[in-house]
PDB file of C-alpha atoms in Angstrom:
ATOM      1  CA  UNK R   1       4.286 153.043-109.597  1.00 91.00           C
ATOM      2  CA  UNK R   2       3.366 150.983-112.415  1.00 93.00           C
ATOM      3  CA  UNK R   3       1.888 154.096-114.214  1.00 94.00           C
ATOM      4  CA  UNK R   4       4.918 155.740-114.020  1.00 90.00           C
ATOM      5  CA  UNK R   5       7.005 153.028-115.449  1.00 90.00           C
ATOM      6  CA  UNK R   6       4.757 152.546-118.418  1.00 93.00           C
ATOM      7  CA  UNK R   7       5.065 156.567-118.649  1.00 90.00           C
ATOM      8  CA  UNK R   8       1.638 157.583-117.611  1.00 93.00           C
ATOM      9  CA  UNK R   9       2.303 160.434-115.904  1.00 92.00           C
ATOM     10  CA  UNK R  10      -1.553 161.614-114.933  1.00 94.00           C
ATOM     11  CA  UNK R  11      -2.825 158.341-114.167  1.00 96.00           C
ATOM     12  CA  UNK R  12       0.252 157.436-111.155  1.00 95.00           C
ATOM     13  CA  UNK R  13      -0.438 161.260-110.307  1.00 96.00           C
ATOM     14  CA  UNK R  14      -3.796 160.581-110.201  1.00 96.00           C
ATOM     15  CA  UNK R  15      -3.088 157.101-108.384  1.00 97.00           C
ATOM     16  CA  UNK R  16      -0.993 158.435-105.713  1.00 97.00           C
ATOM     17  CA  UNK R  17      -3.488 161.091-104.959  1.00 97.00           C
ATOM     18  CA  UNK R  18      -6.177 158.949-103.960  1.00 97.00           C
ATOM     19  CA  UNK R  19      -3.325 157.262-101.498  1.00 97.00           C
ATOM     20  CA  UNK R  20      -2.363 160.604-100.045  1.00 97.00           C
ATOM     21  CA  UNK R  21      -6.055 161.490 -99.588  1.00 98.00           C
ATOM     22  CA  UNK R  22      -5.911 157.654 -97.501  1.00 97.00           C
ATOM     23  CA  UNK R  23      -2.861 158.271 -95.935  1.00 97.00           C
ATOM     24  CA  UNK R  24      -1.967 162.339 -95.690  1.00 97.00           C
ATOM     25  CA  UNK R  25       0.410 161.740 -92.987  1.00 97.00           C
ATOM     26  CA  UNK R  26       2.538 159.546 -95.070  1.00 97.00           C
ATOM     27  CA  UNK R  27       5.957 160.825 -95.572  1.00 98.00           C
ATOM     28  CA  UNK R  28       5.778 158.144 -98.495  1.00 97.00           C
ATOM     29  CA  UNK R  29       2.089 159.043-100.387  1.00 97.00           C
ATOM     30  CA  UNK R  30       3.524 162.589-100.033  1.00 98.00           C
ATOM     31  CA  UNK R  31       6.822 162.129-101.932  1.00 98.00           C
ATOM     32  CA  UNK R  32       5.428 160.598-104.781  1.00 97.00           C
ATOM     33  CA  UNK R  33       2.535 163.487-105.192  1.00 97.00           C
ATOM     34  CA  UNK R  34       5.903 165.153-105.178  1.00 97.00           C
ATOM     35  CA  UNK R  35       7.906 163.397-107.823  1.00 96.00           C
ATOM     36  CA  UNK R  36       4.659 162.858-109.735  1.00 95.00           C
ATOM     37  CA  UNK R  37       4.545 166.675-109.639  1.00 96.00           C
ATOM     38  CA  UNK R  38       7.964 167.154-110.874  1.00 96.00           C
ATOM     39  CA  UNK R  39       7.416 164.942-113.500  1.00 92.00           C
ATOM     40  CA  UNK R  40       5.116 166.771-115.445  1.00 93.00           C
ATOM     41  CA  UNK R  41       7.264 169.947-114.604  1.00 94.00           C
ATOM     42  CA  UNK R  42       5.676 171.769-111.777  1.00 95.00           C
ATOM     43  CA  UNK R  43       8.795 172.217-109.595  1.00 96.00           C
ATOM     44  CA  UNK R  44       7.293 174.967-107.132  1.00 96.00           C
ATOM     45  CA  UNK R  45       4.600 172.423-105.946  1.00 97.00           C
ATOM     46  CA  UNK R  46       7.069 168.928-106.009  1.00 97.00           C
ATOM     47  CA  UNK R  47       9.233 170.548-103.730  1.00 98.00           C
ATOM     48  CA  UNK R  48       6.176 171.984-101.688  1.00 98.00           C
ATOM     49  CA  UNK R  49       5.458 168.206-101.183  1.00 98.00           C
ATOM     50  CA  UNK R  50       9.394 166.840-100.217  1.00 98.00           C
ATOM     51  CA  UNK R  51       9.007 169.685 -98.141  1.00 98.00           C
ATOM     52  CA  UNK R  52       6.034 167.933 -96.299  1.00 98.00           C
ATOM     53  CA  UNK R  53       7.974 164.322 -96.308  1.00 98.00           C
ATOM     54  CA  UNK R  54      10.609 165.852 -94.253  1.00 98.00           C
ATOM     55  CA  UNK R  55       8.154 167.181 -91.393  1.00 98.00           C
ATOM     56  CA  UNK R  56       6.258 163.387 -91.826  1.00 98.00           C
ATOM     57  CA  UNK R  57       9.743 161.746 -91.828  1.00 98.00           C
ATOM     58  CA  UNK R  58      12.548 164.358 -91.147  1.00 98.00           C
ATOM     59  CA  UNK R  59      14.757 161.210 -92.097  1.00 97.00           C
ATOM     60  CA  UNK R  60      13.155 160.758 -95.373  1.00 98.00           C
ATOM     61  CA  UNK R  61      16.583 160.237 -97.681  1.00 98.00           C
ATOM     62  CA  UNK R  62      15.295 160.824-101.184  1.00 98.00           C
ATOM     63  CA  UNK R  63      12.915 163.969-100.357  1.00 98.00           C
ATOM     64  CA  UNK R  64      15.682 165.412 -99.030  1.00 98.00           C
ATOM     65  CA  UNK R  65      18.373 164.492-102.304  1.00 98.00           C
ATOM     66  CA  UNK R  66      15.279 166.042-104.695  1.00 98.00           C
ATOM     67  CA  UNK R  67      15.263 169.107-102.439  1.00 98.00           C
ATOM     68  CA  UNK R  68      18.978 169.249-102.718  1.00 98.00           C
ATOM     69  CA  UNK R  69      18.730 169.197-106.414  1.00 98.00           C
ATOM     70  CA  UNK R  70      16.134 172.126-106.453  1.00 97.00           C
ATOM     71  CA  UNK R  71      18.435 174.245-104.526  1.00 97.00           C
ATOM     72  CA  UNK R  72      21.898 173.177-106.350  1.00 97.00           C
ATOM     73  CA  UNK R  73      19.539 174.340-109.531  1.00 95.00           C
ATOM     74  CA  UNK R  74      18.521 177.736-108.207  1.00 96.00           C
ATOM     75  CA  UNK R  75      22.123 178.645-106.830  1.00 96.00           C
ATOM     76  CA  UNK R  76      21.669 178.091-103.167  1.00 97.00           C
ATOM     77  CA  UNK R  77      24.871 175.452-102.834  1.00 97.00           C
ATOM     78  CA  UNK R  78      24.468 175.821 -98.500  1.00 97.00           C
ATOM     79  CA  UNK R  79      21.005 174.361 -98.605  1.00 98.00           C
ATOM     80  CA  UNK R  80      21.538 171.847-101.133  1.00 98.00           C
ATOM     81  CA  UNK R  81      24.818 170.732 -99.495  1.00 98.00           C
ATOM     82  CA  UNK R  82      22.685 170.554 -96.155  1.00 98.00           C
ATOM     83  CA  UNK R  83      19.887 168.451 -97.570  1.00 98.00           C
ATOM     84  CA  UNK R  84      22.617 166.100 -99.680  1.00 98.00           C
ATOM     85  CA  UNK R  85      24.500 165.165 -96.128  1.00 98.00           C
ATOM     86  CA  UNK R  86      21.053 164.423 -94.667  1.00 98.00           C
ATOM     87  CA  UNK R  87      19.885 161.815 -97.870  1.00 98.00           C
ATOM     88  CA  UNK R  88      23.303 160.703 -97.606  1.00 98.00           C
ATOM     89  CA  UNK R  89      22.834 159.832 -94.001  1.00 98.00           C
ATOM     90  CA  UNK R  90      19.633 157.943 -94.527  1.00 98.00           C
ATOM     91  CA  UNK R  91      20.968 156.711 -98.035  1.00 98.00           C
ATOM     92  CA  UNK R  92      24.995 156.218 -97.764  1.00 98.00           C
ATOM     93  CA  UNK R  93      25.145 153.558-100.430  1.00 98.00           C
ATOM     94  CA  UNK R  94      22.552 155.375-103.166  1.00 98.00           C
ATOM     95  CA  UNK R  95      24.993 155.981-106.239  1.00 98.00           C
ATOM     96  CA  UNK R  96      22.716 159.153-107.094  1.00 98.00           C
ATOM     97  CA  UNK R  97      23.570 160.604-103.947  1.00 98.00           C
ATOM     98  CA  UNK R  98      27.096 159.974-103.363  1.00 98.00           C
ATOM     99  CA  UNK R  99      26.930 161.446-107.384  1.00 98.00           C
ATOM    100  CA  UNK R 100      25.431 164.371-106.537  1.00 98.00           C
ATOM    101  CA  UNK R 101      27.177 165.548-102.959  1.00 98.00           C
ATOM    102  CA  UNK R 102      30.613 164.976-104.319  1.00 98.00           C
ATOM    103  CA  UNK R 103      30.023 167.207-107.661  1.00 97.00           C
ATOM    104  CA  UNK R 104      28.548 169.587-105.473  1.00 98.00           C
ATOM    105  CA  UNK R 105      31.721 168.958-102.998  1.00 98.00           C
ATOM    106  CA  UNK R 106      33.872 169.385-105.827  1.00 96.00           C
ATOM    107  CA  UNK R 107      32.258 172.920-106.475  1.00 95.00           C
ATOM    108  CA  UNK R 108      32.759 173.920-102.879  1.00 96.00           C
ATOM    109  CA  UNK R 109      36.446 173.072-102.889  1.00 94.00           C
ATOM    110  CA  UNK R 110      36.573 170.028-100.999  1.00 95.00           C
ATOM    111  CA  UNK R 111      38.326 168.131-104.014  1.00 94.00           C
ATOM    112  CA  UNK R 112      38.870 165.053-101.933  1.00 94.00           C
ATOM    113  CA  UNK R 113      35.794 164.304-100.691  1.00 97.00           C
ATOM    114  CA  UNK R 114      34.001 164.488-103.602  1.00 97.00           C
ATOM    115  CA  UNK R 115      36.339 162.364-105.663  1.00 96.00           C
ATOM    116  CA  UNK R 116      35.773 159.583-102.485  1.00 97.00           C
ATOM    117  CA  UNK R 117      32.193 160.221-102.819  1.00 98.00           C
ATOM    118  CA  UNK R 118      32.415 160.330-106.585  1.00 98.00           C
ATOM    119  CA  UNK R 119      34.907 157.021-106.595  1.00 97.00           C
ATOM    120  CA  UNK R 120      32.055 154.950-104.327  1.00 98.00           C
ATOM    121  CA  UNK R 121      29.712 155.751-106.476  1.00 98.00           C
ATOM    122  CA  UNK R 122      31.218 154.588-109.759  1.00 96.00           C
ATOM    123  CA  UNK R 123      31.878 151.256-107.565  1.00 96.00           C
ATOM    124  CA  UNK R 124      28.454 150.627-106.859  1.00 97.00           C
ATOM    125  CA  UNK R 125      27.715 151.348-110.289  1.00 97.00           C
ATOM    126  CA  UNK R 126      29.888 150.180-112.645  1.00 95.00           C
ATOM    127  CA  UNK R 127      29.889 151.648-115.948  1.00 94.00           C
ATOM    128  CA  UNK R 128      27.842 154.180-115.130  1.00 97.00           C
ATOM    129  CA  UNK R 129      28.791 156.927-117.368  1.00 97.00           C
ATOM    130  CA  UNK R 130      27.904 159.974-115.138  1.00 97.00           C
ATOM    131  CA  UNK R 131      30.013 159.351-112.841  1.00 98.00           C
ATOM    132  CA  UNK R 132      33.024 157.794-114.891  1.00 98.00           C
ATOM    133  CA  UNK R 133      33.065 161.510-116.365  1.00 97.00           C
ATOM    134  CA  UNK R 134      32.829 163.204-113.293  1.00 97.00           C
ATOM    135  CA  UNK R 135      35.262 161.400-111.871  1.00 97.00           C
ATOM    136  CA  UNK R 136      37.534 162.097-114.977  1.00 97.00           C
ATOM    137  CA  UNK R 137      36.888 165.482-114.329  1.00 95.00           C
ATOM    138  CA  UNK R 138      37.940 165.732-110.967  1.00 96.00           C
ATOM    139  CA  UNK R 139      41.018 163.365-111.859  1.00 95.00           C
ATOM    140  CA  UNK R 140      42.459 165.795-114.630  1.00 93.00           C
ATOM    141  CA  UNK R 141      41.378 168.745-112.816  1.00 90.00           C
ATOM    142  CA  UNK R 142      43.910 167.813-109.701  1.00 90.00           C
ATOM    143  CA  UNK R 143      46.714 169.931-109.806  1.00 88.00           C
ATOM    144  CA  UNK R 144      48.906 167.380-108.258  1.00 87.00           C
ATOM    145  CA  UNK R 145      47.474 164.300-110.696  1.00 88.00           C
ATOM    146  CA  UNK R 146      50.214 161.513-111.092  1.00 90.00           C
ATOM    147  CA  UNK R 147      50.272 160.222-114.561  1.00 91.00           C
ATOM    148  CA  UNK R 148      48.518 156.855-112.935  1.00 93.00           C
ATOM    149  CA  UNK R 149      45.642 159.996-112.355  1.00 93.00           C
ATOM    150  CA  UNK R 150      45.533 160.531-116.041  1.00 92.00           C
ATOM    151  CA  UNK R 151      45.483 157.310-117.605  1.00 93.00           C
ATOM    152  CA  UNK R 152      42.562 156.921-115.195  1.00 95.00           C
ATOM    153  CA  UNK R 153      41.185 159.752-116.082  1.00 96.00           C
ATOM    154  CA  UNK R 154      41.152 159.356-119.452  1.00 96.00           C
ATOM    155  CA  UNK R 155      40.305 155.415-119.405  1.00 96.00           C
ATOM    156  CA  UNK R 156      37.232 156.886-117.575  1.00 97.00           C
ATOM    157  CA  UNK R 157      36.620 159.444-120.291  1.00 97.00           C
ATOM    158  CA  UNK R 158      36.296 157.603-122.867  1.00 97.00           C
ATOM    159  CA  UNK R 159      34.380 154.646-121.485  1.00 97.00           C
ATOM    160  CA  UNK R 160      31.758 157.864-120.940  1.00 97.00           C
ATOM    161  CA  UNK R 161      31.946 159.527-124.237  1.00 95.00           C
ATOM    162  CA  UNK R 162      31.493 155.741-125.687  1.00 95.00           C
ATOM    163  CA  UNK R 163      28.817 154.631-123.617  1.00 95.00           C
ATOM    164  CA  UNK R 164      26.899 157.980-124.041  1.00 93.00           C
ATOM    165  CA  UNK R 165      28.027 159.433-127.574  1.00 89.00           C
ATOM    166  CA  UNK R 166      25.003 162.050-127.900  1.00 89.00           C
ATOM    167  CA  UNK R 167      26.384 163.673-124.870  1.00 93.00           C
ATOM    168  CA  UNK R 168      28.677 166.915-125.377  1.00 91.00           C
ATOM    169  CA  UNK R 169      29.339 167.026-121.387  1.00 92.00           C
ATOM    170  CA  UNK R 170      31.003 164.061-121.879  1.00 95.00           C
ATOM    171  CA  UNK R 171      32.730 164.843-125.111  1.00 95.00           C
ATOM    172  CA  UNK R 172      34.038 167.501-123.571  1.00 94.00           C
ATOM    173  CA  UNK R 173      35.384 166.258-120.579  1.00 95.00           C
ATOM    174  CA  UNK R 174      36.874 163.382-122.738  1.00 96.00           C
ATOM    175  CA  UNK R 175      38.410 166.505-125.372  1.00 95.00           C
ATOM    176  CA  UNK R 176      40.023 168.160-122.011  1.00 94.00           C
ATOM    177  CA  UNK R 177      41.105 164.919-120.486  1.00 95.00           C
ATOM    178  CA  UNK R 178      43.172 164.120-123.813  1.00 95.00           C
ATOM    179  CA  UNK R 179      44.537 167.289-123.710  1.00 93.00           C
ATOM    180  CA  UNK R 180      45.999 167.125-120.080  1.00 90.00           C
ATOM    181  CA  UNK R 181      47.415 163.631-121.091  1.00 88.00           C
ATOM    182  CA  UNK R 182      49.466 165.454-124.275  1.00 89.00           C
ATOM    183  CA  UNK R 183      47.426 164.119-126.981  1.00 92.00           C
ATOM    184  CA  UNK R 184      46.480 167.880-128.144  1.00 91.00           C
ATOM    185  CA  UNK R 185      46.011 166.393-131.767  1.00 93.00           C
ATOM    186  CA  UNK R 186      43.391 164.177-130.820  1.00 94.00           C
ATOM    187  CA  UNK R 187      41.620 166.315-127.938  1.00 95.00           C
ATOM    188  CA  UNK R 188      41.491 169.121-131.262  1.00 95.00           C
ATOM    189  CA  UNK R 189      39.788 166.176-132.879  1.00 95.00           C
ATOM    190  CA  UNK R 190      37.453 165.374-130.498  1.00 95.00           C
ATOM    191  CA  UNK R 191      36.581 169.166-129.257  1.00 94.00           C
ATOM    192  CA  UNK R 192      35.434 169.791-132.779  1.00 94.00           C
ATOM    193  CA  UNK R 193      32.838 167.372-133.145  1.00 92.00           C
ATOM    194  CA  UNK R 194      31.838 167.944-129.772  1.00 93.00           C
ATOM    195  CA  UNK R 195      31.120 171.736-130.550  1.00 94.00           C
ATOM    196  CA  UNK R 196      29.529 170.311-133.824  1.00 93.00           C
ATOM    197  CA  UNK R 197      26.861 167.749-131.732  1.00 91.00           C
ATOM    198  CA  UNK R 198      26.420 170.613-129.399  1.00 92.00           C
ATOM    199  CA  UNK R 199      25.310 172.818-132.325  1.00 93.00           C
ATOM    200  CA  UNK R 200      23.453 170.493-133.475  1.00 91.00           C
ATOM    201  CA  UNK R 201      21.595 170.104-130.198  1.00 89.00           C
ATOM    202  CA  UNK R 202      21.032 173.144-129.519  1.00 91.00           C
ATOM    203  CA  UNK R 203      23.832 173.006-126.371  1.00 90.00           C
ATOM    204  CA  UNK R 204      24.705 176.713-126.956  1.00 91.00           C
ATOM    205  CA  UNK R 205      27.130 177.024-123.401  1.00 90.00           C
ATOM    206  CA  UNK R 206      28.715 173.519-124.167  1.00 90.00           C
ATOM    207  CA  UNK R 207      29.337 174.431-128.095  1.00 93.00           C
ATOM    208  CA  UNK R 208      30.954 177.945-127.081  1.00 93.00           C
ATOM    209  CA  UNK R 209      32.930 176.277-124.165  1.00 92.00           C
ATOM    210  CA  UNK R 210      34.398 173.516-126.664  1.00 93.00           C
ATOM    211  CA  UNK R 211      35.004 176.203-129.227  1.00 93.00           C
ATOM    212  CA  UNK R 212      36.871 178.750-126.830  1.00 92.00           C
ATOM    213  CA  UNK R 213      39.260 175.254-125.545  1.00 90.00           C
ATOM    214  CA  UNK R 214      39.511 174.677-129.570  1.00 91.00           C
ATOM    215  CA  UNK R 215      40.931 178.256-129.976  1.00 90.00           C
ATOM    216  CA  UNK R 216      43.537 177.378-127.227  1.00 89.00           C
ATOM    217  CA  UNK R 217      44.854 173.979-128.307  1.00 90.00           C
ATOM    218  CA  UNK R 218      45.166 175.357-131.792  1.00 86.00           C
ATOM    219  CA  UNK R 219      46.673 178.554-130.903  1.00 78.00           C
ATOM    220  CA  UNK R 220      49.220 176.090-129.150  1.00 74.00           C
ATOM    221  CA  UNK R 221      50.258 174.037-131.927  1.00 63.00           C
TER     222      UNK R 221
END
């Protein structure tokens, strides 16, 4: 664990390989062969290995949220969903989790369980700018938002954009949030550097997104 702090990636692989080969009915040595795995970006065998946590430890809370993430990833939102509600019932105060099962929630439709799941999480992490913004999201995405929803919303938003300014997601939720609240001017303002820092980052989808909303609020004017 050390090794993977000080960003050694083969030496903790390494490390928790000779525990495994100690202890290969460990629902614990096997995770972190797993995460170890993903770590230096082989995703077919990590999730071969949270695959074997689960039948050590069918409880085992954060082989099933990686799992979860794999399949949200490759499209499958029924399995991910699946293995979310089981970390989340080994894990039900993990601000990662909670994160993740209420944007996938959100995606699914069930807009009021994700922003509970979403809300809890920002509590147990305060200032946490992932899920200020995706709880601005859902917020300003409500089609029955009070203003009190907005100003949250956009409080939210910008604590996220300002906490994390290299991040177009975030931009761009802020740039949309403004714009739902009737500052169009300044959501124009904020869309186009967004789209710029995009560019510049090679964020193709969120520079084309920003631009398209940019062609709307101006057409609007």
């Amino acid at each position: 664990l050390l090794l993977a702090e000080l960003g050694d990636a083969a030496g903790a692989e390494q490390a928790f390989r000779e525990v495994l080969a100690t202890r290969p009915a460990s629902a614990s040595a096997r995770f972190n062969v797993g995460m170890a795995a993903l770590q230096r970006g082989r995703q077919v065998e990590a999730e071969g290995y949270f695959q074997a946590a689960i039948e050590a430890e069918p409880g085992h809370g954060l082989a099933h949220f990686q799992l979860g993430l794999s399949r949200q990833a490759a499209g499958d939102a029924v399995a991910a969903a699946a293995h979310f509600e089981a970390a989340l019932a080994a894990r039900p105060a993990d601000p990662e989790v909670l994160l993740a099962a209420g944007v996938l929630d959100a995606m699914r439709g069930n807009s009021e369980r994700a922003k509970a799941r979403v809300s809890a999480a920002a509590q147990l992490r305060p200032g946490w700018p992932n899920a200020d913004a995706a709880l601005a999201s859902m917020l300003i995405g409500d089609p029955a938002a009070s203003e009190a929803d907005r100003q949250q919303a956009l409080s939210l938003a910008e604590r996220a954009a300002t906490a994390a300014p290299g991040n177009a997601a975030f931009i761009e939720i802020l740039a949309e949030t403004l714009a739902a609240s009737g500052a169009r001017d300044r959501a124009i303002a904020v869309a186009r550097d967004g789209a710029a820092l995009a560019e510049r980052t090679g964020d193709a989808r969120a520079a084309a997104r920003l631009r398209q909303r940019l062609a709307s609020w101006e057409g609007q004017r």
